[in-house]
DNA sequence: AGTGTATCCTGCAGGC
DNA sequence: TGCCTGCAGGATACAC
């Protein structure tokens, strides 16, 4: 689940706690989270110091003293929990990896569905991997012009285009749908059908939605938690995502759900019409 | 270059 | 209460 805003919230929450902290040991409880295998993963991390924690797209990026990085993709239900994270009721019953830190503390990766992955990469491997991801939507490199030229070459439905991490890094299903609503663009419209004004609008909406979501510490639909166990509150600002049958906040029409590439999309049938708007 | 389908896995809500 | 189905923030591989 976690998209850019959730990954950003987690990275910001972890960084002040983990800067300069040495990974004393790595306990692997679920090795299927480690594509490279437990042995190499452990040997590249044990005894290494964390320099800082950041984010690239939806991934957490731990910069290490070794020059390498610990790359964490949270999948749908991944969490990075600091010691003392509040967990009530269902709690965190799915710890897959435990990083032992000094003074008996530990950082736990918890993931009930185990769609997430953790990888210990060399600097070179990380450069290669990062180059496969598209621009950061909140970065200075992501201009209207960059978006325009990307869209112009693709017949893909705009919702699917936005989810492709090679095109833009970090946008997931929630924020793609929300940005399209704000821009009054139907999710099934082909990318190259967007007019210049629509592209400009979409660029603005994407950045605005993502910044707001970060401010609200992400969206907790069910599983997402920050490193302290807290929830994100962007859910109450959602305009379309998960609101099938409810009224559009703009025009009162009933929000509809559709499916593209096997994934739901949500839209207002009155504000977001499926045909290109002539300009 | 696209789409649909399936896969990985668990958990929850809704219908009956 | 219980069983069954569908659905879920992601990513990838496959055939077409």
mmCIF file of C-alpha atoms (C1' of nucleotides) in Angstrom:
data_model
loop_
_atom_site.group_PDB
_atom_site.id
_atom_site.type_symbol
_atom_site.label_atom_id
_atom_site.label_comp_id
_atom_site.label_asym_id
_atom_site.label_seq_id
_atom_site.Cartn_x
_atom_site.Cartn_y
_atom_site.Cartn_z
ATOM 1 C CA UNK A 1 0.000 0.000 0.000
ATOM 2 C CA UNK A 2 2.482 2.478 0.978
ATOM 3 C CA UNK A 3 2.987 4.995 -1.756
ATOM 4 C CA UNK A 4 5.277 7.996 -1.884
ATOM 5 C CA UNK A 5 3.624 9.881 0.972
ATOM 6 C CA UNK A 6 3.728 6.912 3.315
ATOM 7 C CA UNK A 7 7.324 6.039 2.428
ATOM 8 C CA UNK A 8 8.303 9.673 2.979
ATOM 9 C CA UNK A 9 6.605 9.718 6.384
ATOM 10 C CA UNK A 10 8.364 6.525 7.384
ATOM 11 C CA UNK A 11 11.770 7.728 6.190
ATOM 12 C CA UNK A 12 11.387 11.012 8.090
ATOM 13 C CA UNK A 13 10.321 9.118 11.177
ATOM 14 C CA UNK A 14 13.236 6.703 11.048
ATOM 15 C CA UNK A 15 16.057 9.035 10.093
ATOM 16 C CA UNK A 16 16.593 10.897 13.391
ATOM 17 C CA UNK A 17 16.560 7.597 15.287
ATOM 18 C CA UNK A 18 18.905 5.702 13.015
ATOM 19 C CA UNK A 19 21.563 8.205 11.949
ATOM 20 C CA UNK A 20 24.938 6.887 12.944
ATOM 21 C CA UNK A 21 23.455 3.735 14.442
ATOM 22 C CA UNK A 22 25.258 0.454 13.891
ATOM 23 C CA UNK A 23 23.400 -2.677 12.807
ATOM 24 C CA UNK A 24 24.652 -5.212 15.344
ATOM 25 C CA UNK A 25 22.827 -8.159 13.893
ATOM 26 C CA UNK A 26 20.126 -9.244 11.479
ATOM 27 C CA UNK A 27 17.522 -11.867 12.336
ATOM 28 C CA UNK A 28 15.790 -13.383 9.345
ATOM 29 C CA UNK A 29 12.403 -14.801 10.294
ATOM 30 C CA UNK A 30 10.968 -14.848 6.768
ATOM 31 C CA UNK A 31 13.599 -15.351 4.125
ATOM 32 C CA UNK A 32 11.095 -14.979 1.276
ATOM 33 C CA UNK A 33 11.355 -11.214 1.886
ATOM 34 C CA UNK A 34 14.970 -11.313 0.697
ATOM 35 C CA UNK A 35 15.384 -11.882 -3.062
ATOM 36 C CA UNK A 36 19.157 -12.202 -2.712
ATOM 37 C CA UNK A 37 18.967 -14.795 0.042
ATOM 38 C CA UNK A 38 19.536 -14.456 3.766
ATOM 39 C CA UNK A 39 23.256 -15.088 3.770
ATOM 40 C CA UNK A 40 24.366 -12.297 1.491
ATOM 41 C CA UNK A 41 21.792 -9.963 3.012
ATOM 42 C CA UNK A 42 23.131 -10.493 6.506
ATOM 43 C CA UNK A 43 26.767 -10.353 5.571
ATOM 44 C CA UNK A 44 26.328 -7.033 3.804
ATOM 45 C CA UNK A 45 24.541 -5.455 6.770
ATOM 46 C CA UNK A 46 25.905 -6.825 9.994
ATOM 47 C CA UNK A 47 28.347 -4.464 11.633
ATOM 48 C CA UNK A 48 27.542 -1.672 9.201
ATOM 49 C CA UNK A 49 26.505 1.827 10.270
ATOM 50 C CA UNK A 50 23.432 3.631 8.965
ATOM 51 C CA UNK A 51 24.301 7.105 7.676
ATOM 52 C CA UNK A 52 20.800 8.318 6.944
ATOM 53 C CA UNK A 53 17.372 7.152 5.852
ATOM 54 C CA UNK A 54 15.691 8.556 2.775
ATOM 55 C CA UNK A 55 13.244 7.622 0.087
ATOM 56 C CA UNK A 56 13.192 7.015 -3.675
ATOM 57 C CA UNK A 57 9.728 6.524 -5.169
ATOM 58 C CA UNK A 58 7.899 4.191 -2.804
ATOM 59 C CA UNK A 59 11.134 2.713 -1.480
ATOM 60 C CA UNK A 60 12.994 3.390 1.740
ATOM 61 C CA UNK A 61 16.695 3.927 1.154
ATOM 62 C CA UNK A 62 19.090 3.422 4.060
ATOM 63 C CA UNK A 63 22.504 4.848 3.169
ATOM 64 C CA UNK A 64 25.189 2.767 4.760
ATOM 65 C CA UNK A 65 28.719 3.420 5.952
ATOM 66 C CA UNK A 66 29.877 0.687 3.583
ATOM 67 C CA UNK A 67 28.801 2.840 0.634
ATOM 68 C CA UNK A 68 25.944 0.487 -0.141
ATOM 69 C CA UNK A 69 22.270 0.847 0.632
ATOM 70 C CA UNK A 70 19.503 -1.102 2.285
ATOM 71 C CA UNK A 71 16.561 -0.822 -0.090
ATOM 72 C CA UNK A 72 13.104 -1.569 1.304
ATOM 73 C CA UNK A 73 9.972 -1.880 -0.783
ATOM 74 C CA UNK A 74 7.019 -2.105 1.576
ATOM 75 C CA UNK A 75 4.680 -3.895 -0.814
ATOM 76 C CA UNK A 76 1.094 -3.632 0.383
ATOM 77 C CA UNK A 77 1.405 -4.183 4.106
ATOM 78 C CA UNK A 78 5.021 -3.562 5.036
ATOM 79 C CA UNK A 79 5.886 -1.587 8.177
ATOM 80 C CA UNK A 80 9.136 -0.432 9.725
ATOM 81 C CA UNK A 81 8.620 -0.323 13.447
ATOM 82 C CA UNK A 82 10.825 1.364 16.004
ATOM 83 C CA UNK A 83 11.071 0.038 19.535
ATOM 84 C CA UNK A 84 7.938 0.790 21.505
ATOM 85 C CA UNK A 85 5.737 1.241 18.436
ATOM 86 C CA UNK A 86 2.138 1.323 19.544
ATOM 87 C CA UNK A 87 0.411 -1.807 18.397
ATOM 88 C CA UNK A 88 -3.000 -2.545 19.742
ATOM 89 C CA UNK A 89 -5.243 -5.561 19.141
ATOM 90 C CA UNK A 90 -4.025 -7.238 15.954
ATOM 91 C CA UNK A 91 -0.629 -5.853 16.774
ATOM 92 C CA UNK A 92 2.410 -6.646 14.721
ATOM 93 C CA UNK A 93 2.154 -10.368 14.469
ATOM 94 C CA UNK A 94 4.184 -10.617 11.291
ATOM 95 C CA UNK A 95 7.731 -9.572 11.971
ATOM 96 C CA UNK A 96 9.808 -10.863 9.084
ATOM 97 C CA UNK A 97 13.187 -9.224 9.697
ATOM 98 C CA UNK A 98 14.614 -7.861 12.921
ATOM 99 C CA UNK A 99 17.618 -5.537 12.938
ATOM 100 C CA UNK A 100 19.379 -5.648 16.276
ATOM 101 C CA UNK A 101 20.662 -2.229 17.294
ATOM 102 C CA UNK A 102 22.901 -1.141 20.180
ATOM 103 C CA UNK A 103 21.611 -1.233 23.741
ATOM 104 C CA UNK A 104 19.163 -4.040 23.080
ATOM 105 C CA UNK A 105 17.002 -1.935 20.785
ATOM 106 C CA UNK A 106 15.717 -3.272 17.511
ATOM 107 C CA UNK A 107 14.085 -2.169 14.289
ATOM 108 C CA UNK A 108 11.454 -4.555 12.984
ATOM 109 C CA UNK A 109 10.172 -5.095 9.472
ATOM 110 C CA UNK A 110 6.615 -6.377 9.740
ATOM 111 C CA UNK A 111 4.589 -7.460 6.716
ATOM 112 C CA UNK A 112 1.493 -9.643 6.923
ATOM 113 C CA UNK A 113 1.195 -10.312 3.200
ATOM 114 C CA UNK A 114 4.934 -10.421 2.568
ATOM 115 C CA UNK A 115 4.750 -8.660 -0.793
ATOM 116 C CA UNK A 116 7.543 -6.417 0.373
ATOM 117 C CA UNK A 117 11.237 -6.936 -0.287
ATOM 118 C CA UNK A 118 14.452 -5.926 1.460
ATOM 119 C CA UNK A 119 17.736 -5.816 -0.424
ATOM 120 C CA UNK A 120 21.280 -4.981 0.559
ATOM 121 C CA UNK A 121 22.806 -3.399 -2.534
ATOM 122 C CA UNK A 122 26.243 -2.157 -3.413
ATOM 123 C CA UNK A 123 26.560 1.468 -4.494
ATOM 124 C CA UNK A 124 26.823 0.328 -8.087
ATOM 125 C CA UNK A 125 23.784 -1.933 -7.894
ATOM 126 C CA UNK A 126 21.785 0.879 -6.334
ATOM 127 C CA UNK A 127 22.762 3.384 -9.040
ATOM 128 C CA UNK A 128 21.626 0.934 -11.658
ATOM 129 C CA UNK A 129 18.358 0.258 -9.869
ATOM 130 C CA UNK A 130 17.580 3.884 -9.206
ATOM 131 C CA UNK A 131 18.167 4.710 -12.866
ATOM 132 C CA UNK A 132 15.295 2.376 -13.771
ATOM 133 C CA UNK A 133 12.877 4.530 -11.796
ATOM 134 C CA UNK A 134 11.250 7.609 -13.267
ATOM 135 C CA UNK A 135 11.637 11.143 -11.917
ATOM 136 C CA UNK A 136 10.542 12.122 -8.423
ATOM 137 C CA UNK A 137 7.208 13.906 -8.799
ATOM 138 C CA UNK A 138 8.117 16.378 -6.054
ATOM 139 C CA UNK A 139 11.633 16.944 -7.365
ATOM 140 C CA UNK A 140 12.761 19.955 -9.360
ATOM 141 C CA UNK A 141 13.388 17.723 -12.374
ATOM 142 C CA UNK A 142 9.720 16.918 -12.694
ATOM 143 C CA UNK A 143 8.510 19.822 -14.765
ATOM 144 C CA UNK A 144 5.298 20.192 -16.737
ATOM 145 C CA UNK A 145 7.420 19.752 -19.836
ATOM 146 C CA UNK A 146 8.855 16.449 -18.591
ATOM 147 C CA UNK A 147 5.344 15.206 -17.896
ATOM 148 C CA UNK A 148 4.100 16.426 -21.250
ATOM 149 C CA UNK A 149 6.814 14.687 -23.249
ATOM 150 C CA UNK A 150 6.326 11.462 -21.308
ATOM 151 C CA UNK A 151 2.596 11.430 -21.880
ATOM 152 C CA UNK A 152 2.879 12.347 -25.542
ATOM 153 C CA UNK A 153 4.487 9.041 -26.464
ATOM 154 C CA UNK A 154 2.040 6.738 -24.706
ATOM 155 C CA UNK A 155 -1.331 5.305 -25.645
ATOM 156 C CA UNK A 156 -1.665 3.837 -22.170
ATOM 157 C CA UNK A 157 -4.641 4.888 -20.044
ATOM 158 C CA UNK A 158 -3.521 7.801 -17.910
ATOM 159 C CA UNK A 159 -4.234 5.971 -14.615
ATOM 160 C CA UNK A 160 -2.009 3.072 -15.705
ATOM 161 C CA UNK A 161 0.633 5.480 -16.950
ATOM 162 C CA UNK A 162 0.807 7.141 -13.543
ATOM 163 C CA UNK A 163 1.277 3.794 -11.774
ATOM 164 C CA UNK A 164 4.261 2.801 -13.913
ATOM 165 C CA UNK A 165 7.298 3.397 -11.709
ATOM 166 C CA UNK A 166 9.583 3.708 -14.743
ATOM 167 C CA UNK A 167 7.627 6.789 -15.801
ATOM 168 C CA UNK A 168 7.114 8.483 -12.443
ATOM 169 C CA UNK A 169 8.441 7.118 -9.176
ATOM 170 C CA UNK A 170 6.163 6.868 -6.176
ATOM 171 C CA UNK A 171 2.633 7.360 -7.448
ATOM 172 C CA UNK A 172 0.291 4.545 -6.465
ATOM 173 C CA UNK A 173 -3.386 3.838 -6.936
ATOM 174 C CA UNK A 174 -4.711 6.204 -4.275
ATOM 175 C CA UNK A 175 -2.880 9.340 -5.323
ATOM 176 C CA UNK A 176 -3.188 8.636 -9.057
ATOM 177 C CA UNK A 177 -6.965 8.532 -8.706
ATOM 178 C CA UNK A 178 -7.070 11.581 -6.465
ATOM 179 C CA UNK A 179 -4.915 13.711 -8.772
ATOM 180 C CA UNK A 180 -7.063 12.758 -11.767
ATOM 181 C CA UNK A 181 -10.207 13.826 -9.930
ATOM 182 C CA UNK A 182 -8.719 17.197 -9.067
ATOM 183 C CA UNK A 183 -7.780 17.640 -12.728
ATOM 184 C CA UNK A 184 -11.189 16.427 -13.961
ATOM 185 C CA UNK A 185 -9.518 13.805 -16.145
ATOM 186 C CA UNK A 186 -11.110 10.399 -16.643
ATOM 187 C CA UNK A 187 -8.701 7.620 -15.562
ATOM 188 C CA UNK A 188 -9.201 5.639 -18.776
ATOM 189 C CA UNK A 189 -8.257 8.500 -21.093
ATOM 190 C CA UNK A 190 -5.152 7.687 -23.095
ATOM 191 C CA UNK A 191 -2.053 9.564 -21.951
ATOM 192 C CA UNK A 192 -1.445 11.155 -25.338
ATOM 193 C CA UNK A 193 -4.995 12.472 -25.529
ATOM 194 C CA UNK A 194 -4.428 15.021 -22.757
ATOM 195 C CA UNK A 195 -4.362 18.612 -23.909
ATOM 196 C CA UNK A 196 -1.709 21.109 -22.851
ATOM 197 C CA UNK A 197 -4.001 22.631 -20.231
ATOM 198 C CA UNK A 198 -4.853 19.236 -18.817
ATOM 199 C CA UNK A 199 -1.201 18.252 -18.539
ATOM 200 C CA UNK A 200 -0.446 21.455 -16.691
ATOM 201 C CA UNK A 201 -3.391 20.831 -14.404
ATOM 202 C CA UNK A 202 -2.396 17.229 -13.760
ATOM 203 C CA UNK A 203 1.156 18.229 -12.965
ATOM 204 C CA UNK A 204 -0.124 20.713 -10.401
ATOM 205 C CA UNK A 205 -2.665 18.271 -8.941
ATOM 206 C CA UNK A 206 -0.154 15.483 -8.553
ATOM 207 C CA UNK A 207 2.265 17.630 -6.635
ATOM 208 C CA UNK A 208 -0.445 19.208 -4.540
ATOM 209 C CA UNK A 209 -2.024 15.875 -3.601
ATOM 210 C CA UNK A 210 1.330 14.328 -2.718
ATOM 211 C CA UNK A 211 2.428 17.306 -0.615
ATOM 212 C CA UNK A 212 -0.855 17.344 1.257
ATOM 213 C CA UNK A 213 -0.684 13.608 1.826
ATOM 214 C CA UNK A 214 2.800 13.947 3.270
ATOM 215 C CA UNK A 215 1.550 16.706 5.546
ATOM 216 C CA UNK A 216 -1.182 14.355 6.766
ATOM 217 C CA UNK A 217 1.388 11.585 7.270
ATOM 218 C CA UNK A 218 -0.121 9.405 4.546
ATOM 219 C CA UNK A 219 -3.339 7.449 4.187
ATOM 220 C CA UNK A 220 -4.247 4.625 6.534
ATOM 221 C CA UNK A 221 -6.931 2.524 4.886
ATOM 222 C CA UNK A 222 -6.195 -0.481 7.023
ATOM 223 C CA UNK A 223 -2.605 -1.566 7.438
ATOM 224 C CA UNK A 224 -0.348 1.418 7.017
ATOM 225 C CA UNK A 225 1.478 2.581 10.147
ATOM 226 C CA UNK A 226 4.347 4.990 10.664
ATOM 227 C CA UNK A 227 7.454 3.825 12.562
ATOM 228 C CA UNK A 228 5.797 4.639 15.889
ATOM 229 C CA UNK A 229 2.662 2.683 15.002
ATOM 230 C CA UNK A 230 0.636 5.811 14.231
ATOM 231 C CA UNK A 231 -1.866 6.194 11.411
ATOM 232 C CA UNK A 232 -1.973 8.630 8.504
ATOM 233 C CA UNK A 233 -4.947 10.947 8.257
ATOM 234 C CA UNK A 234 -5.183 11.760 4.553
ATOM 235 C CA UNK A 235 -8.124 9.343 4.352
ATOM 236 C CA UNK A 236 -10.569 12.047 5.302
ATOM 237 C CA UNK A 237 -9.422 14.169 2.381
ATOM 238 C CA UNK A 238 -9.981 11.467 -0.220
ATOM 239 C CA UNK A 239 -12.288 12.619 -3.008
ATOM 240 C CA UNK A 240 -12.739 9.419 -5.021
ATOM 241 C CA UNK A 241 -10.541 6.565 -3.856
ATOM 242 C CA UNK A 242 -12.668 3.929 -2.116
ATOM 243 C CA UNK A 243 -15.777 6.139 -2.327
ATOM 244 C CA UNK A 244 -17.848 4.161 -4.841
ATOM 245 C CA UNK A 245 -21.535 5.115 -4.512
ATOM 246 C CA UNK A 246 -20.795 8.172 -2.386
ATOM 247 C CA UNK A 247 -21.340 11.684 -3.662
ATOM 248 C CA UNK A 248 -18.786 13.719 -5.555
ATOM 249 C CA UNK A 249 -17.625 16.609 -3.359
ATOM 250 C CA UNK A 250 -17.839 18.912 -6.375
ATOM 251 C CA UNK A 251 -21.054 18.009 -8.177
ATOM 252 C CA UNK A 252 -22.902 15.514 -5.936
ATOM 253 C CA UNK A 253 -22.970 12.781 -8.610
ATOM 254 C CA UNK A 254 -22.350 9.219 -7.398
ATOM 255 C CA UNK A 255 -18.722 8.135 -7.584
ATOM 256 C CA UNK A 256 -18.171 5.082 -9.763
ATOM 257 C CA UNK A 257 -15.620 2.284 -9.759
ATOM 258 C CA UNK A 258 -14.028 0.704 -12.803
ATOM 259 C CA UNK A 259 -11.179 -1.689 -13.507
ATOM 260 C CA UNK A 260 -8.040 -1.119 -15.580
ATOM 261 C CA UNK A 261 -5.217 -3.655 -15.764
ATOM 262 C CA UNK A 262 -6.939 -5.587 -13.030
ATOM 263 C CA UNK A 263 -6.865 -2.712 -10.592
ATOM 264 C CA UNK A 264 -9.767 -0.570 -9.421
ATOM 265 C CA UNK A 265 -10.068 3.048 -10.354
ATOM 266 C CA UNK A 266 -12.548 5.560 -9.002
ATOM 267 C CA UNK A 267 -13.984 8.612 -10.696
ATOM 268 C CA UNK A 268 -16.879 11.018 -10.873
ATOM 269 C CA UNK A 269 -18.849 10.233 -14.047
ATOM 270 C CA UNK A 270 -20.005 13.810 -14.264
ATOM 271 C CA UNK A 271 -16.774 15.734 -13.600
ATOM 272 C CA UNK A 272 -14.432 13.313 -15.341
ATOM 273 C CA UNK A 273 -15.751 12.561 -18.778
ATOM 274 C CA UNK A 274 -14.101 9.801 -20.822
ATOM 275 C CA UNK A 275 -13.613 11.786 -24.051
ATOM 276 C CA UNK A 276 -10.741 14.147 -24.720
ATOM 277 C CA UNK A 277 -11.686 17.742 -24.136
ATOM 278 C CA UNK A 278 -11.025 19.797 -27.282
ATOM 279 C CA UNK A 279 -9.120 22.986 -26.591
ATOM 280 C "C1'" DA B 1 3.394 -0.952 -26.736
ATOM 281 C "C1'" DG B 2 -0.644 -2.199 -24.679
ATOM 282 C "C1'" DT B 3 -3.970 -5.483 -21.964
ATOM 283 C "C1'" DG B 4 -5.649 -9.240 -19.313
ATOM 284 C "C1'" DT B 5 -4.447 -12.851 -16.350
ATOM 285 C "C1'" DA B 6 -2.024 -14.945 -12.880
ATOM 286 C "C1'" DT B 7 1.237 -15.058 -9.008
ATOM 287 C "C1'" DC B 8 3.244 -14.059 -4.476
ATOM 288 C "C1'" DC B 9 0.248 -13.951 0.782
ATOM 289 C "C1'" DT B 10 -2.910 -12.744 4.653
ATOM 290 C "C1'" DG B 11 -7.011 -10.713 6.450
ATOM 291 C "C1'" DC B 12 -11.273 -8.625 6.410
ATOM 292 C "C1'" DA B 13 -16.027 -7.414 4.937
ATOM 293 C "C1'" DG B 14 -20.223 -8.815 2.981
ATOM 294 C "C1'" DG B 15 -23.641 -12.193 1.417
ATOM 295 C "C1'" DC B 16 -26.088 -16.182 2.446
ATOM 296 C "C1'" DT C 1 -21.900 -18.862 13.907
ATOM 297 C "C1'" DG C 2 -19.584 -20.304 9.617
ATOM 298 C "C1'" DC C 3 -18.503 -20.773 4.843
ATOM 299 C "C1'" DC C 4 -17.576 -18.613 0.495
ATOM 300 C "C1'" DT C 5 -16.299 -14.890 -2.539
ATOM 301 C "C1'" DG C 6 -14.180 -10.732 -3.594
ATOM 302 C "C1'" DC C 7 -11.174 -7.295 -2.584
ATOM 303 C "C1'" DA C 8 -6.878 -4.771 -0.881
ATOM 304 C "C1'" DG C 9 -1.832 0.563 -0.862
ATOM 305 C "C1'" DG C 10 2.561 -3.433 -5.104
ATOM 306 C "C1'" DA C 11 5.420 -5.647 -8.557
ATOM 307 C "C1'" DT C 12 6.363 -8.941 -11.982
ATOM 308 C "C1'" DA C 13 5.954 -12.541 -15.578
ATOM 309 C "C1'" DC C 14 3.255 -14.570 -19.072
ATOM 310 C "C1'" DA C 15 0.644 -14.964 -23.507
ATOM 311 C "C1'" DC C 16 -1.682 -12.336 -26.859
#
